[in-house]
Short mmCIF file of C-alpha atoms and ligand atoms in Angstrom, two decimals:
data_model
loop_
_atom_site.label_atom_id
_atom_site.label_comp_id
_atom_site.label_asym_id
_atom_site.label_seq_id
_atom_site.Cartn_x
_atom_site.Cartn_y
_atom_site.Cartn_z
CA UNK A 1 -25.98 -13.73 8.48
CA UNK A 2 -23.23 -15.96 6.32
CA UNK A 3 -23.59 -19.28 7.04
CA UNK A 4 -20.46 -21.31 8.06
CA UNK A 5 -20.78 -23.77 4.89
CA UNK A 6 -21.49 -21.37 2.54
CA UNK A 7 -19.52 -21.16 -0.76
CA UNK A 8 -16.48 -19.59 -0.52
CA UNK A 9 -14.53 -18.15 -3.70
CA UNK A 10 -10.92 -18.25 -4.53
CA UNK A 11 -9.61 -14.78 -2.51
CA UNK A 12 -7.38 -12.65 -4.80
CA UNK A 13 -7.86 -9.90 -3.70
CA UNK A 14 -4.64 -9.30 -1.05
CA UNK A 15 -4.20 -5.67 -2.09
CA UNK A 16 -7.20 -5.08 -0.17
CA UNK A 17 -6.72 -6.82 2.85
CA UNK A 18 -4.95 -10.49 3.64
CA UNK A 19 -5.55 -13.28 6.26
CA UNK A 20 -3.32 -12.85 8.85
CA UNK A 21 -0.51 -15.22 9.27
CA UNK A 22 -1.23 -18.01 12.38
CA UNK A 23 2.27 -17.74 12.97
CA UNK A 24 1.52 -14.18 13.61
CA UNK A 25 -1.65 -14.84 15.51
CA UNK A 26 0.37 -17.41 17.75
CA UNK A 27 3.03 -14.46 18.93
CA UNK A 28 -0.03 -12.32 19.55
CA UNK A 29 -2.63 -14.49 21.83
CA UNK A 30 -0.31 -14.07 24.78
CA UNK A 31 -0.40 -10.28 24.73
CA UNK A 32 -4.20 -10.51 25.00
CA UNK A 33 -4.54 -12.56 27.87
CA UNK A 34 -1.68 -12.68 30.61
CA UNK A 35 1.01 -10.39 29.22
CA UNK A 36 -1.86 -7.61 28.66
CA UNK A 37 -0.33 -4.81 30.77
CA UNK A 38 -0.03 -1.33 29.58
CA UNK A 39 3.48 -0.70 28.60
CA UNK A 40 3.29 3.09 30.01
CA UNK A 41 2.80 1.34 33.36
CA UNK A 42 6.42 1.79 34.97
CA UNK A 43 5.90 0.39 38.24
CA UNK A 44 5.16 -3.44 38.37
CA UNK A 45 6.21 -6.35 35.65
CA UNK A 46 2.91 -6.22 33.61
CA UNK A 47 3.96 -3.00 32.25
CA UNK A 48 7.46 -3.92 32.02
CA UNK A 49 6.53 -7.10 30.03
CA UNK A 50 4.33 -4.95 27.82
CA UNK A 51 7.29 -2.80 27.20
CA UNK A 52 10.08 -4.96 26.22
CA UNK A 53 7.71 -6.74 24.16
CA UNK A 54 7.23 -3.20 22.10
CA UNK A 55 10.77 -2.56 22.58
CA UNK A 56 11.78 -5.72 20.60
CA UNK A 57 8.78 -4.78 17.79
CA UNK A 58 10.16 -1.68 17.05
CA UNK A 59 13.88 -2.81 16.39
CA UNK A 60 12.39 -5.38 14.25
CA UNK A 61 10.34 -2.65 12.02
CA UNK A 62 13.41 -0.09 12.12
CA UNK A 63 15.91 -2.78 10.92
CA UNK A 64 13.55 -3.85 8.11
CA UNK A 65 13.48 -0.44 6.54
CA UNK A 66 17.25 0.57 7.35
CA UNK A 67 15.97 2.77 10.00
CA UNK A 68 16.68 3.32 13.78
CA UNK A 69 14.06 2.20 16.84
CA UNK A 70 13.63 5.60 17.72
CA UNK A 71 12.43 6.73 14.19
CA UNK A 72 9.30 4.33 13.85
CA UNK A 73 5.80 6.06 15.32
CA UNK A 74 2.87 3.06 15.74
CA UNK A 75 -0.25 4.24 13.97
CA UNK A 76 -3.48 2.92 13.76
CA UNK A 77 -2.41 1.88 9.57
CA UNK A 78 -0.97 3.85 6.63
CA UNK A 79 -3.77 6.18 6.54
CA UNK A 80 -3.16 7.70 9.88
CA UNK A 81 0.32 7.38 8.81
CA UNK A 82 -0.01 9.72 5.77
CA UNK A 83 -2.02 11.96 7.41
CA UNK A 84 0.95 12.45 10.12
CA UNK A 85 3.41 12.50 7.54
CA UNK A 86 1.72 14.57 5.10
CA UNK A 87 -0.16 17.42 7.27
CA UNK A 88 2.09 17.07 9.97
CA UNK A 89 4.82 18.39 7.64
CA UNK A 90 2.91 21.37 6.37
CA UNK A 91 2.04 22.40 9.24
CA UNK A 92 6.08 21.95 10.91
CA UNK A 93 7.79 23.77 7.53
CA UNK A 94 5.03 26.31 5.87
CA UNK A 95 7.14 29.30 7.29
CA UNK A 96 9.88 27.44 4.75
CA UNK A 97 7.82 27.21 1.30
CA UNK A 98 3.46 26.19 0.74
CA UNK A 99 4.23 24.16 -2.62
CA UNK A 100 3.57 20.18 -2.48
CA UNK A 101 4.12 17.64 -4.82
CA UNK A 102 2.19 14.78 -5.18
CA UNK A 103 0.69 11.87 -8.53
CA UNK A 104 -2.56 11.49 -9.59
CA UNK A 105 -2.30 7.74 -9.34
CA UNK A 106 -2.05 7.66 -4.89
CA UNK A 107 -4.08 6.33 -2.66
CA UNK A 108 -7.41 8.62 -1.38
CA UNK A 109 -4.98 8.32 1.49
CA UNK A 110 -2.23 10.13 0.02
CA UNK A 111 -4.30 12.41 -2.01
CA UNK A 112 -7.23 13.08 0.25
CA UNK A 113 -4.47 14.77 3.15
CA UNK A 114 -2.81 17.07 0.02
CA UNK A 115 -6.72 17.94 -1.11
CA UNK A 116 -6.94 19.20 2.39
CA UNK A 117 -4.29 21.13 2.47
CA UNK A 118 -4.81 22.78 -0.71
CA UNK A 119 -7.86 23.93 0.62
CA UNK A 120 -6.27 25.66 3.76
CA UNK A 121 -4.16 27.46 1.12
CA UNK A 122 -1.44 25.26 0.24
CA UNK A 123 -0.23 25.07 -3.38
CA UNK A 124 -0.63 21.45 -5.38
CA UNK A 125 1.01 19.84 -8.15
CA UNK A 126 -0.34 16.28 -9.23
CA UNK A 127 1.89 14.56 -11.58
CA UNK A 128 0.65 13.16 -14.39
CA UNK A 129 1.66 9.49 -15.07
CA UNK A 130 2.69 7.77 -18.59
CA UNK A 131 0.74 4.99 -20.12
CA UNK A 132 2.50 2.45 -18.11
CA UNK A 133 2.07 3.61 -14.93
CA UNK A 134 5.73 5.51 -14.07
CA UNK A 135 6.15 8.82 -13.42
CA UNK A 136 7.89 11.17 -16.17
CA UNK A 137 11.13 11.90 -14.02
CA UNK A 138 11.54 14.96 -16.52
CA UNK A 139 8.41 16.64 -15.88
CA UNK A 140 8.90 15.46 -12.22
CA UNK A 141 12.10 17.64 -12.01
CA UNK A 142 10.56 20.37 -13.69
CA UNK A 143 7.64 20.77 -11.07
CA UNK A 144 10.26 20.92 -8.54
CA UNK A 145 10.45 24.95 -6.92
CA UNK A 146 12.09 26.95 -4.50
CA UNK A 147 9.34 27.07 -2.62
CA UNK A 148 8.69 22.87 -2.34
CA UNK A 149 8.41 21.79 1.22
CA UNK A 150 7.59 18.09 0.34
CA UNK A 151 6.89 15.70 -2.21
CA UNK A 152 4.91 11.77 -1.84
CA UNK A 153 5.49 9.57 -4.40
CA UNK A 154 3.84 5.63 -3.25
CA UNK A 155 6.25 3.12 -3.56
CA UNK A 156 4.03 -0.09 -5.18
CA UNK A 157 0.17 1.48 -6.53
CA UNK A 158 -2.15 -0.99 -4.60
CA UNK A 159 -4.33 -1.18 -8.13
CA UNK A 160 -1.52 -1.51 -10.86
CA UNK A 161 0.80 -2.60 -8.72
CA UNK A 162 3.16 -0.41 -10.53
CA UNK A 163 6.64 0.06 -8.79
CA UNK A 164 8.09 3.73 -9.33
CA UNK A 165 11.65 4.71 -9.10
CA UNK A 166 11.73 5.54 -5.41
CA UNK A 167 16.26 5.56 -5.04
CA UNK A 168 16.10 7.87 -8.41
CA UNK A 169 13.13 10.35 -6.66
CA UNK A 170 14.53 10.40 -3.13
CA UNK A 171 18.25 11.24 -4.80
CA UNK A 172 16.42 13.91 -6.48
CA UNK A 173 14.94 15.25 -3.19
CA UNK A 174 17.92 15.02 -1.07
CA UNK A 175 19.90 16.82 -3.69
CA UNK A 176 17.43 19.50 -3.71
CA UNK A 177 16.85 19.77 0.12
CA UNK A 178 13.10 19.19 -0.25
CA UNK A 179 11.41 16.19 1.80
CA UNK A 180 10.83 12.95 0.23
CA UNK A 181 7.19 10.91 1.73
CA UNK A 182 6.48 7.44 0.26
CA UNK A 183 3.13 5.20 1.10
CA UNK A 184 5.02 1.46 1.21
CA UNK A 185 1.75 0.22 2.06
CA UNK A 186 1.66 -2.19 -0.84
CA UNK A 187 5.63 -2.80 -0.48
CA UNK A 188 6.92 -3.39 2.50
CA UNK A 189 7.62 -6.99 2.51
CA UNK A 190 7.16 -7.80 -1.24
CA UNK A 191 10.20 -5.35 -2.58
CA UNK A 192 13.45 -4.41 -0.31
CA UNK A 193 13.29 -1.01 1.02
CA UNK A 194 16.20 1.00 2.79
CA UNK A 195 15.18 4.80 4.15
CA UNK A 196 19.30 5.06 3.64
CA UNK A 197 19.89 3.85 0.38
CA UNK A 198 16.71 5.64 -1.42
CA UNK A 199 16.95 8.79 0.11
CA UNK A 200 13.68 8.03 1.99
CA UNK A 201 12.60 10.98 4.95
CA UNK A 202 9.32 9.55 5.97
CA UNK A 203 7.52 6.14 5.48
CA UNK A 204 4.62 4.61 5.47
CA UNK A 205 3.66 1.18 6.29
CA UNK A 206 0.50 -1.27 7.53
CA UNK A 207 0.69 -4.42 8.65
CA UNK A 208 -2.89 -5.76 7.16
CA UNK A 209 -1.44 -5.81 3.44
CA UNK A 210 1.66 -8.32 4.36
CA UNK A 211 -0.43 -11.05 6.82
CA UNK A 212 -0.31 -9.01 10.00
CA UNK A 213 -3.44 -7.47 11.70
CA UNK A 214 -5.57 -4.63 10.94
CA UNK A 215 -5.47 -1.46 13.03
CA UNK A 216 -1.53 -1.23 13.25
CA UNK A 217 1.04 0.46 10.91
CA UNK A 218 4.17 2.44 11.01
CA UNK A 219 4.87 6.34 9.97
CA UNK A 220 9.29 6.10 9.54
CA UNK A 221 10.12 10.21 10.71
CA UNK A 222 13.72 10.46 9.56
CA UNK A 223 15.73 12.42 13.20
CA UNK A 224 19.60 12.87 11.38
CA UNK A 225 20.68 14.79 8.06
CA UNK A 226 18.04 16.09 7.64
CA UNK A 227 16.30 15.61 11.28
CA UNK A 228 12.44 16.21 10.26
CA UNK A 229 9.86 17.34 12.18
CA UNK A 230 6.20 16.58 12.07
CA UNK A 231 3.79 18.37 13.78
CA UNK A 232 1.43 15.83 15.91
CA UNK A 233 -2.09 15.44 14.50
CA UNK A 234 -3.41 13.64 18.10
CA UNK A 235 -2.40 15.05 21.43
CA UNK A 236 -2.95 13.42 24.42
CA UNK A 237 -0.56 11.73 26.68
CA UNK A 238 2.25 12.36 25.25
CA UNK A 239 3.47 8.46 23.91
CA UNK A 240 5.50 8.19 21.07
CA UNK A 241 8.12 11.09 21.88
CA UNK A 242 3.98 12.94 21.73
CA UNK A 243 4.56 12.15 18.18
CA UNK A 244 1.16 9.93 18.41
CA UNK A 245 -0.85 9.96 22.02
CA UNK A 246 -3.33 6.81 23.03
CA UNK A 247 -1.68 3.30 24.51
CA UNK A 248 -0.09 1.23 22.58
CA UNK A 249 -1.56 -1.47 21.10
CA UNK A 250 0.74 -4.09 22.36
CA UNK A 251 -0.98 -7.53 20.34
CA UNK A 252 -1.10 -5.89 17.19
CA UNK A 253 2.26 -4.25 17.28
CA UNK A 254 3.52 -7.73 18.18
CA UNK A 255 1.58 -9.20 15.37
CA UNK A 256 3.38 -6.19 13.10
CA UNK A 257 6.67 -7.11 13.64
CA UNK A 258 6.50 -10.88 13.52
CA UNK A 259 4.34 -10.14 9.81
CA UNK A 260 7.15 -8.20 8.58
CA UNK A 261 9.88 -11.19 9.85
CA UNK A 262 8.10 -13.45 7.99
CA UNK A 263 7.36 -11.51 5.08
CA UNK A 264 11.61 -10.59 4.47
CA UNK A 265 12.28 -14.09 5.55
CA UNK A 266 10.50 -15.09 2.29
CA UNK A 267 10.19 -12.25 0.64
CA UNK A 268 12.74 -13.93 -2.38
CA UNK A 269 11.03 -17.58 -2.85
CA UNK A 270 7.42 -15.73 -2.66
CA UNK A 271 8.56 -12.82 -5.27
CA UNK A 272 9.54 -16.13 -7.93
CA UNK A 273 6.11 -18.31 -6.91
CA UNK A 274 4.36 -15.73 -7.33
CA UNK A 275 5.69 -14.14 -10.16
CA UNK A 276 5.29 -17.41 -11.84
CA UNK A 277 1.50 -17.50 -10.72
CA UNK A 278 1.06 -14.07 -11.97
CA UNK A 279 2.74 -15.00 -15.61
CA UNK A 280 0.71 -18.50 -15.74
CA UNK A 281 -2.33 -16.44 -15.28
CA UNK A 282 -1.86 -13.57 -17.47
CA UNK A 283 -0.70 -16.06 -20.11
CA UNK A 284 -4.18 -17.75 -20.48
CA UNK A 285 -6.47 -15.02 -20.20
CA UNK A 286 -4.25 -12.95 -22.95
CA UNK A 287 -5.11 -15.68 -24.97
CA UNK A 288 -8.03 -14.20 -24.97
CA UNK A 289 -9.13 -11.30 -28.05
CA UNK A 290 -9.43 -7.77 -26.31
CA UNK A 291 -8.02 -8.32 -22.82
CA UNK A 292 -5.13 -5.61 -22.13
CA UNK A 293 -3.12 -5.23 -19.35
CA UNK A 294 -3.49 -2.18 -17.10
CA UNK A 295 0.20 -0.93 -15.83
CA UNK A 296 3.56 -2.05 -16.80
CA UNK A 297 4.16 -5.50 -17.34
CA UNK A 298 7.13 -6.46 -15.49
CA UNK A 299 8.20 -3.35 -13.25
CA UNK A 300 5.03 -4.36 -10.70
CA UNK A 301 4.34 -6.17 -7.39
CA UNK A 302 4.42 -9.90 -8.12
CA UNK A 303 1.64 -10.46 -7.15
CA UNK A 304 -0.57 -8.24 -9.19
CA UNK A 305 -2.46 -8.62 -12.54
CA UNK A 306 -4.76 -6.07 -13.57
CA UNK A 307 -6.80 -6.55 -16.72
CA UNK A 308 -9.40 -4.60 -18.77
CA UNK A 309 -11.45 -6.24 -21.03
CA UNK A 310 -13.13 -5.22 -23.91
CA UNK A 311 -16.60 -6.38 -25.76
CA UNK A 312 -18.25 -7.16 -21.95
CA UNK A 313 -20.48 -5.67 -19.97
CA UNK A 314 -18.78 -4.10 -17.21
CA UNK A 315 -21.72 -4.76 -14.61
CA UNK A 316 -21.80 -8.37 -16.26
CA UNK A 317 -18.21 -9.20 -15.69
CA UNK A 318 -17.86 -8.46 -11.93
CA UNK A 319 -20.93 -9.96 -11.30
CA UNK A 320 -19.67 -13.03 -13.58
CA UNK A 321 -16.59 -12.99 -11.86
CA UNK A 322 -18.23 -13.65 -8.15
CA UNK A 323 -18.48 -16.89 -8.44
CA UNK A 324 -15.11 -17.63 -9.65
CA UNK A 325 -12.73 -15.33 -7.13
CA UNK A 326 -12.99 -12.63 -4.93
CA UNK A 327 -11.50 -9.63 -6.94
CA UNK A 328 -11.59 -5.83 -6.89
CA UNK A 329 -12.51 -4.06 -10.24
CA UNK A 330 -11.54 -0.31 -11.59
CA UNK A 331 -14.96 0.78 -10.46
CA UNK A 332 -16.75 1.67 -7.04
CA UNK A 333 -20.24 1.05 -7.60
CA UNK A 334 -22.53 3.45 -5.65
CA UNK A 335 -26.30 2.29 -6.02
CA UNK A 336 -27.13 3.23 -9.72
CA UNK A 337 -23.68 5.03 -10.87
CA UNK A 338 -20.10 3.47 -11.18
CA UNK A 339 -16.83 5.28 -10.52
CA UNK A 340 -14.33 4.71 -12.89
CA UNK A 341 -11.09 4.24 -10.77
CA UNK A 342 -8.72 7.09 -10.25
CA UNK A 343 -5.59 5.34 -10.98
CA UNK A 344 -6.80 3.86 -14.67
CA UNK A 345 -8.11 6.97 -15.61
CA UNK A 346 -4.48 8.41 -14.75
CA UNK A 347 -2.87 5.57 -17.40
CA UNK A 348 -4.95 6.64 -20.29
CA UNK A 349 -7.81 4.45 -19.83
CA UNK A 350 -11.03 5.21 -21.49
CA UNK A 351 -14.20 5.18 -18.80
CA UNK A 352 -15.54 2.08 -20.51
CA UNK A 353 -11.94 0.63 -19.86
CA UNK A 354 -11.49 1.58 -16.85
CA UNK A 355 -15.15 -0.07 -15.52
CA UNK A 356 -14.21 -3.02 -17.52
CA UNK A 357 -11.63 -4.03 -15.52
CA UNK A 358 -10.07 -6.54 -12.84
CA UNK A 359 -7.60 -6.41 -10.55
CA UNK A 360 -6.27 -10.09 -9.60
CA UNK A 361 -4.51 -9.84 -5.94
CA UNK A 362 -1.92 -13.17 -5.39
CA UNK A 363 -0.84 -13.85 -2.44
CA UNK A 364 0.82 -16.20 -0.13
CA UNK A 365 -1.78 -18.66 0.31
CA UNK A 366 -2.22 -18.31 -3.62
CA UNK A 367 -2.16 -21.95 -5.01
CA UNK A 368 -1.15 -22.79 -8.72
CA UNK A 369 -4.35 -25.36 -8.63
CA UNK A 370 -6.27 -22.50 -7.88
CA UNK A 371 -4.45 -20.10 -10.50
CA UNK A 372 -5.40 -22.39 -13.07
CA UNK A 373 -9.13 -23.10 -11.96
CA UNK A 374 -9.62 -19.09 -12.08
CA UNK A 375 -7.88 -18.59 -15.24
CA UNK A 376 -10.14 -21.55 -17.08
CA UNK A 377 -13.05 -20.26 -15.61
CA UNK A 378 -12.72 -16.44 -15.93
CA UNK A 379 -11.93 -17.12 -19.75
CA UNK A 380 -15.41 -19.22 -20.08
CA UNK A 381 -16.87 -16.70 -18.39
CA UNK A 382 -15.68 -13.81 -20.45
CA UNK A 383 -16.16 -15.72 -23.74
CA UNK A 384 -20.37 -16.60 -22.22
CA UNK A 385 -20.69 -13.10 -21.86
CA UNK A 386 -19.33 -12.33 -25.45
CA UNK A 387 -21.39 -14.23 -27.49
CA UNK A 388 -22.45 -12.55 -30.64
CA UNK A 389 -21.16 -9.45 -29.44
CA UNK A 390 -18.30 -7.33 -31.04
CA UNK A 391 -15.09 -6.80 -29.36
CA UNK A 392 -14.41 -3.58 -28.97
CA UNK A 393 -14.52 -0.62 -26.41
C1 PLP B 1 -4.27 -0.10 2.05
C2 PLP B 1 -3.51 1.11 1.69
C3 PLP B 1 -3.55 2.26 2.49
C4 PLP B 1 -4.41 2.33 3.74
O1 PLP B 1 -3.85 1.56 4.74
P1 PLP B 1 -4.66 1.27 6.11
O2 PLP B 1 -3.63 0.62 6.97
O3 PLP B 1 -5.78 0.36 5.72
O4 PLP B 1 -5.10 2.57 6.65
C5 PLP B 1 -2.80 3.35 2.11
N1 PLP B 1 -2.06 3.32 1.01
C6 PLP B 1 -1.99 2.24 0.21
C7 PLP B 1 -1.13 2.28 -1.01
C8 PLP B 1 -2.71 1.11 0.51
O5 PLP B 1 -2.67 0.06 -0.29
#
């Protein structure tokens, strides 16, 4: 049980999950209560009211992206999303070519779908990335074949926070008629996105990373030039064009759209606050002997700083940093063994880097009172754990 008054750190850790919005809770109360009909329900006015309601959501998404109404399939999140996007176009173009593209620095989300379908038979390619993060658009074009049905490249890394060259990739694509996937988990409503302008054929998004509620997100299925199909991973009745059976989830997709309002609304203050947050924070704990940044320095999510820092104890420094904020590291502890993460590994990080490692999530209820607290306090910390030790890897 966690008591009420208990302690609470300073949460930066929004590329994991973020509080949702009370302007977005507001919009959504209603459709729990009175206006809680199901919006498959053609006959009376609670099912109409459900309807328009999701009617309205879905313009709001589509126009956000560049897309049309009748391109954006609710999911449960971007994982369901991926997994529609992903197996859903093997299965609808195998007859066409077996060869996927994908980079070793995606989500398990992106990567555990491909995994799968390598296993049923499909052929893989995992890019490698450079040092700071990006893609090698060379080796990239090289990989491409006659036989390549798709390639996903994520938009903004949720660790790194590393944006790649999505306009340059999707041209690439489009010019070779091969389908273009990107996981904007992490970026829709921190960097602008258009499915038009960046040669984008499928999308997708979550509402829990940008203030809405968990449980919702978005897969964007491109219908003209090229019109793709995707082969439906749940059947049932049939909602969604049968793209994605079970009723709509009328509260949350409410809660969706008003997130991602709110989030383009102020996408271009937040970007410079926190930008600035981000700089003012790096800028004291690189004052610091042996702390490196992990990903490229300015090419990122604004939010984002992710450190690795030599001469500490990797155990000692997340359990050092508990007090202080609530982070996310480069390792997934399980009982007596740690993981190093995936993505850090992927950048050229030793194992001992990698473990050593923080990942600082800013977001919009992200003071600069509390930026500085955490920086003063993470750099005592580090320098208490230090003593008398060496400073090296
Ligand atoms: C969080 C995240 C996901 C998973 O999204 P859910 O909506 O939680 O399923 C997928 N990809 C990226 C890049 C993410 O950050």
């Amino acid at each position: 049980m966690i008591e009420q008054n208990m302690y609470r750190p300073t949460y930066l850790d929004c590329h994991s999950t973020t509080p949702v919005d009370p302007r977005v809770v507001e919009v959504m109360i209603p459709f729990f209560t009175t206006h809680f009909g199901n919006p498959a329900s053609t006959n009376h006015l609670y099912g109409w009211e459900a309807e328009t309601a999701i009617t309205q959501a879905r313009e709001i998404v589509a126009a956000a992206i560049g897309a049309t109404s009748g391109e954006i399939i609710f999911t449960s999140g971007a994982t369901e999303a991926n997994n529609l996007a992903i197996k859903g176009v093997a299965e609808s173009y195998f007859d066409r070519g077996r060869h996927l593209i994908t980079v070793q620095t995606e989500h398990r989300a992106v990567l555990d779908p491909f995994d799968y379908l390598q296993s049923l038979g499909f052929d893989l390619t995992l890019l490698s990335v450079q040092p700071d993060g990006f893609i090698d658009l060379d080796q990239f074009q090289q990989s491409l074949r006659s036989d390549t049905i798709l390639v996903s490249v994520m938009a903004a890394n949720n660790e790194i926070g590393v944006l790649q060259p999505i306009e340059v990739i999707g041209q690439i694509c489009r010019d070779r008629h091969i389908l273009f996937h990107t996981d904007a988990a992490q970026a829709i409503g921190k960097i602008p996105l258009h499915v038009e302008k960046m040669s984008i054929d499928l999308m997708s998004l979550t509402a829990h990373k940008v203030y809405g509620p968990k449980g919702i997100g978005a897969l964007y299925i491109r219908k003209h030039t090229p019109r793709v199909k995707v082969a439906p991973q749940l059947h049932g009745g049939g909602h969604e064009h049968g793209m994605r059976s079970g009723t709509l989830y009328t509260p949350q997709i409410v809660g969706f759209a008003k997130a991602i309002q709110l989030a383009l609304t102020e996408m271009d203050h937040e970007t410079q606050r926190l930008t600035q947050l981000r700089e003012n924070l790096w800028c004291t704990l690189s004052s610091l002997e042996g702390v490196f940044l992990n990903g490229h320095p300015s090419q990122r999510l604004p939010g984002n700083l992710n450190i690795s820092v030599a001469g500490v104890d990797s155990e000692a420094l997340l359990l050092g940093m508990q007090p202080i904020a609530a982070v996310s590291s480069g390792s997934a502890c399980t009982s007596a063994n740690a993981n190093p993460s995936h993505v850090l590994k992927a950048l050229g990080r030793s194992t001992p880097q990698a473990l050593a490692s923080i990942r600082f999530g800013l977001g919009r209820f992200t003071t600069a009172q509390e930026i500085d607290a955490v920086a003063t306090e993470t750099v005592a910390m580090i320098q208490s754990l230090r003593h008398g030790r060496k400073i090296l890897f």
